[in-house]
Short mmCIF file of C-alpha atoms in Angstrom, two decimals:
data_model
loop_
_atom_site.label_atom_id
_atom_site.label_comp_id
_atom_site.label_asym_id
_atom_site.label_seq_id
_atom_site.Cartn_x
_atom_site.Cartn_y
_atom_site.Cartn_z
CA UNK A 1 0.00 0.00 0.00
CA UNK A 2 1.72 3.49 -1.01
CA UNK A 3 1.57 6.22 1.67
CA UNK A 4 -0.77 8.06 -0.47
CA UNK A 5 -3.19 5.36 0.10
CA UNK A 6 -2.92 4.96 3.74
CA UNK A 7 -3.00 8.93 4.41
CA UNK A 8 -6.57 8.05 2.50
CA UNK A 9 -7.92 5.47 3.95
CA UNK A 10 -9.35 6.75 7.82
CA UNK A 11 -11.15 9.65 5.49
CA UNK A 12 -12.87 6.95 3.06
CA UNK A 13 -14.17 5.03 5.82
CA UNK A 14 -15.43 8.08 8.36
CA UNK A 15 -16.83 9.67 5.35
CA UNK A 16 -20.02 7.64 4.32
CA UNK A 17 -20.38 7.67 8.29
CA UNK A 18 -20.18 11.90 8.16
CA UNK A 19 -22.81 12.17 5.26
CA UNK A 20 -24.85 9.43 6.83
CA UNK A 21 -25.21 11.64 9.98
CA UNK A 22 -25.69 14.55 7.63
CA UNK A 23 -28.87 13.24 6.43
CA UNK A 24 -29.87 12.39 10.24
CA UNK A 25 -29.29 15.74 11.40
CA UNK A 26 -31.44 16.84 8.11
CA UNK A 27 -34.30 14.64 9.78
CA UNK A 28 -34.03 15.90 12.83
CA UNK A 29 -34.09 19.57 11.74
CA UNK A 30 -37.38 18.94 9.76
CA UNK A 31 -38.79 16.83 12.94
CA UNK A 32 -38.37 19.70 14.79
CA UNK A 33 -39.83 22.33 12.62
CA UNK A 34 -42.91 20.09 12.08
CA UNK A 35 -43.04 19.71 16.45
CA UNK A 36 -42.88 23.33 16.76
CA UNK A 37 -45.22 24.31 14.39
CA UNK A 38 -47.96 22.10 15.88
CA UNK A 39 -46.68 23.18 19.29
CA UNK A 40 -47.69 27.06 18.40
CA UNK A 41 -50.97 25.61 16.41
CA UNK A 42 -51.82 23.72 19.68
CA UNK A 43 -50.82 26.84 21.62
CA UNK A 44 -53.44 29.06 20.07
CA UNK A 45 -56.05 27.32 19.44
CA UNK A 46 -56.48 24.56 22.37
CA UNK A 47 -54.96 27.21 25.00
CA UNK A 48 -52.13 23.81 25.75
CA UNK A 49 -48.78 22.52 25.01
CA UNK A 50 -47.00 19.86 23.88
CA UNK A 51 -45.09 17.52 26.00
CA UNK A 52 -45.41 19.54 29.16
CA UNK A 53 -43.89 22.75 27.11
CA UNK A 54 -40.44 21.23 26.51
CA UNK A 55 -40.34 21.46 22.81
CA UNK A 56 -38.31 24.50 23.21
CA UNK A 57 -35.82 22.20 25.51
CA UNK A 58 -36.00 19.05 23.33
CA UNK A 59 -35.02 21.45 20.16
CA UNK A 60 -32.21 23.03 22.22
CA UNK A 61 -30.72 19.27 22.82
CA UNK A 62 -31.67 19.00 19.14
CA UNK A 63 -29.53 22.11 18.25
CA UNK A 64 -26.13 20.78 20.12
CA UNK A 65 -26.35 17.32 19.13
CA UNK A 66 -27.05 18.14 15.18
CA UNK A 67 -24.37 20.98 15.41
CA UNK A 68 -21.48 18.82 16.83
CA UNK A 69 -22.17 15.78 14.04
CA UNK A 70 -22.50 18.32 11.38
CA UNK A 71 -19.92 19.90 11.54
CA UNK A 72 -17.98 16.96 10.21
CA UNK A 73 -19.35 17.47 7.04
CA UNK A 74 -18.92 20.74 6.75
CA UNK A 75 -14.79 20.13 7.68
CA UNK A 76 -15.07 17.44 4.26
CA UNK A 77 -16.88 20.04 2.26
CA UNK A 78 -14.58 22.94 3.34
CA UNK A 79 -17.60 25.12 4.31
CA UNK A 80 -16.14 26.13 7.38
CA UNK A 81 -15.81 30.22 7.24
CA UNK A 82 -12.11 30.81 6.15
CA UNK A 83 -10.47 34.36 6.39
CA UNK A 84 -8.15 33.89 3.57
CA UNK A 85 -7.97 37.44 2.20
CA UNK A 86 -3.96 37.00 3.33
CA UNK A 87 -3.58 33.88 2.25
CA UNK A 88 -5.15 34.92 -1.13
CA UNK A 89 -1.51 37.50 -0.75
CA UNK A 90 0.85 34.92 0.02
CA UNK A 91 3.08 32.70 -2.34
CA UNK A 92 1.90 29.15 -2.83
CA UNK A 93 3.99 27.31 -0.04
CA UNK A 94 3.50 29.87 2.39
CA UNK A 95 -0.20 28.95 1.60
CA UNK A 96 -0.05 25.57 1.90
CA UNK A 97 1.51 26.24 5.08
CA UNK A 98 -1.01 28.44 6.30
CA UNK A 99 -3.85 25.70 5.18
CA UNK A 100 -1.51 22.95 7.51
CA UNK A 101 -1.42 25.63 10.20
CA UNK A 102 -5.22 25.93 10.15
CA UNK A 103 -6.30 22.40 9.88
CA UNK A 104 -3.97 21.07 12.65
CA UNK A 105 -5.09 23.99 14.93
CA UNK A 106 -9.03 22.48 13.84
CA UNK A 107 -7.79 19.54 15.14
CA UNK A 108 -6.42 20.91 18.42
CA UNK A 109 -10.01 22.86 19.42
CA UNK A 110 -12.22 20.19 18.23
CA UNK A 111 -9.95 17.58 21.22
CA UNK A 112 -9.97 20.35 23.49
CA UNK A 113 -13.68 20.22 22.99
CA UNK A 114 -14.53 16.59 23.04
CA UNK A 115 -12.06 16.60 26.56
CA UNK A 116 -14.42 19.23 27.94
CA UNK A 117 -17.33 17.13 26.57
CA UNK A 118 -16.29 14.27 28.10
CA UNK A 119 -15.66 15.81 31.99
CA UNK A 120 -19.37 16.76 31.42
CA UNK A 121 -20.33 14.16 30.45
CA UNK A 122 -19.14 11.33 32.60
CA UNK A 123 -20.19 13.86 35.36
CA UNK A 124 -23.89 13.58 34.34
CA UNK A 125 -23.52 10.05 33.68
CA UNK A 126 -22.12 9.52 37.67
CA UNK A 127 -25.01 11.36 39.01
CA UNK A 128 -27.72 10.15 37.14
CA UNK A 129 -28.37 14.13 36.67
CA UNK A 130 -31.78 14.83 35.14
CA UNK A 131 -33.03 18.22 33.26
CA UNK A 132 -35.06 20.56 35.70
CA UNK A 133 -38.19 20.51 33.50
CA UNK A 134 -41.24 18.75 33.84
CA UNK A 135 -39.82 16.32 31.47
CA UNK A 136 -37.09 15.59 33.42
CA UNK A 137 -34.99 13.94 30.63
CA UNK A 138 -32.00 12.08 31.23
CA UNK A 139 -29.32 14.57 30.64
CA UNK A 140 -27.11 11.26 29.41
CA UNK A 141 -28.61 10.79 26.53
CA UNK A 142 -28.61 14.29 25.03
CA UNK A 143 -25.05 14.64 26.70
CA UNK A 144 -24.00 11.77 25.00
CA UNK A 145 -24.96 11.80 22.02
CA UNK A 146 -23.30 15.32 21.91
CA UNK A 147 -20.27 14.18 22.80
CA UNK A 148 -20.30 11.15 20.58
CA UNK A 149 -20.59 13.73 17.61
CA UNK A 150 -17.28 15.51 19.18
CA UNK A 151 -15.38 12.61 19.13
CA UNK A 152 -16.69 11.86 15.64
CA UNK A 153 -15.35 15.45 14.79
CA UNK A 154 -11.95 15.21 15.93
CA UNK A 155 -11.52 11.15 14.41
CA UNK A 156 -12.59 13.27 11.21
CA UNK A 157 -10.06 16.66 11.84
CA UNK A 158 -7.38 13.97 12.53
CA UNK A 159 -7.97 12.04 8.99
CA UNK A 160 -8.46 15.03 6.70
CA UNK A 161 -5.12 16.79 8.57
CA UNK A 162 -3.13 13.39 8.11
CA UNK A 163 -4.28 13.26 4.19
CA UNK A 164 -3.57 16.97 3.94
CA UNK A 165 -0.32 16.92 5.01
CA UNK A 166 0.42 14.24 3.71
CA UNK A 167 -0.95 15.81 0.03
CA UNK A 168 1.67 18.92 1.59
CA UNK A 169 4.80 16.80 1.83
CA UNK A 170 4.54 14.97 -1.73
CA UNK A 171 3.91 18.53 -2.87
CA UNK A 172 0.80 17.11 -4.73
CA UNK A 173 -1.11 21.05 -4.54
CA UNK A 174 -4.16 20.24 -6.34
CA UNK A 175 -4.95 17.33 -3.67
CA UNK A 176 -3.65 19.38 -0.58
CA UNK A 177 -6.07 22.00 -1.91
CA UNK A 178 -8.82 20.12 -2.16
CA UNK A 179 -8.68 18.22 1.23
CA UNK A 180 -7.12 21.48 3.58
CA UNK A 181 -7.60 24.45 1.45
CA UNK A 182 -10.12 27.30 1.83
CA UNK A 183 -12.57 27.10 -1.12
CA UNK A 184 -12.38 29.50 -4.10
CA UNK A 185 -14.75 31.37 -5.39
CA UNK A 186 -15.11 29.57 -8.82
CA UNK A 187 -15.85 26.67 -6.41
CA UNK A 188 -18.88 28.16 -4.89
CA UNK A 189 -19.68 29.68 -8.20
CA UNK A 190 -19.72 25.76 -9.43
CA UNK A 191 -21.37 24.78 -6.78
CA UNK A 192 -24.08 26.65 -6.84
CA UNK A 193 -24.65 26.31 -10.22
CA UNK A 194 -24.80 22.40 -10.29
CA UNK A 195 -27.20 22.93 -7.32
CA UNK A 196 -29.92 25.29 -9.48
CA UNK A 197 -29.49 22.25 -12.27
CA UNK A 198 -30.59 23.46 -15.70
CA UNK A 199 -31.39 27.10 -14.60
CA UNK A 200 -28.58 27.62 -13.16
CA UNK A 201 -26.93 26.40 -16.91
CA UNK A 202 -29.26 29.13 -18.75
CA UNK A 203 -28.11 32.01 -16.28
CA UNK A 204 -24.12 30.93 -16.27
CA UNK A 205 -24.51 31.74 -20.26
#
């Protein structure tokens, strides 16, 4: 197996598992919207609420959970805001340094954030602690499956910084570009023009 292979491989195999959760986190999103607009239906006509009034707390678990998972693929897309206006300044190499810089500091945050997830977690999970709401949900499970996204996140920071600098080191640009570099703007241009399908063919011409 060449090294180019192996710096590969942990991003093939946590990717299906990042756009799987993508589409899980889409689900949940609509679920909620759906919840909440019955919730205010409910609200003004039959003078109630739904599940004791927590849909504003179950959507707030919602929020965190779907936010740490999602964020892995938006770290494999590159859609993470970039400020690259000096980068855009720089010589190639001292931009491919800049793009190692960034994604290895990603990495750093997103650990120091699944440690901090963890202490919480295992905190909740040792005193059985429960929400102070009249649903009174275990604050395990929405703890946990928070934190489970975080460590998802870094496993995912750690692959595409391997492949990138890896890409770096064989001085293969076009690869260490597309794994660790900010995204141009004929990217988003392309990408938004694949997205509007055959109207967005008519406007490009």
């Amino acid at each position: 197996m060449s090294t180019h292979t192996a710096s590969l491989k942990p991003l093939a195999l946590l990717a299906p598992v990042a756009v799987f959760a993508t589409r899980v986190c889409g689900l949940a999103v609509l679920a909620m919207a759906v919840l909440i607009t019955v919730d205010i239906l409910v609200r003004s006509t039959l003078n109630t609420t739904l599940l004791s009034g927590g849909i504003g707390e179950i959507s707030g678990y919602v929020l965190a959970i779907i936010t740490a998972w999602g964020a892995s693929s938006a770290l494999l897309a590159r859609a993470h805001v970039r400020i690259d206006t000096l980068q855009l300044l720089l010589p190639r190499r001292l931009g491919r340094l800049a793009d190692v810089i960034a994604i290895l500091a990603f990495f750093v945050a997103s650990a120091l954030l699944t440690y901090v997830a963890w202490s919480t977690f295992s905190r909740t999970a040792s005193l059985g602690s429960h929400s102070m709401s009249p649903l009174a949900v275990p604050m395990v499970i929405p703890q946990g499956l928070w934190f489970a996204g975080l460590v998802f996140l870094t496993l995912v920071s750690a692959a595409v910084a391997l492949a990138g600098c890896a890409a770096v080191l064989r001085r293969d640009n076009s690869a260490a570009h597309g794994l660790i570099g900010p995204r141009s703007i004929e990217e988003e241009v392309e990408e938004q023009t694949a997205a509007l399908g055959p109207l967005g063919s008519g406007v490009s011409r």
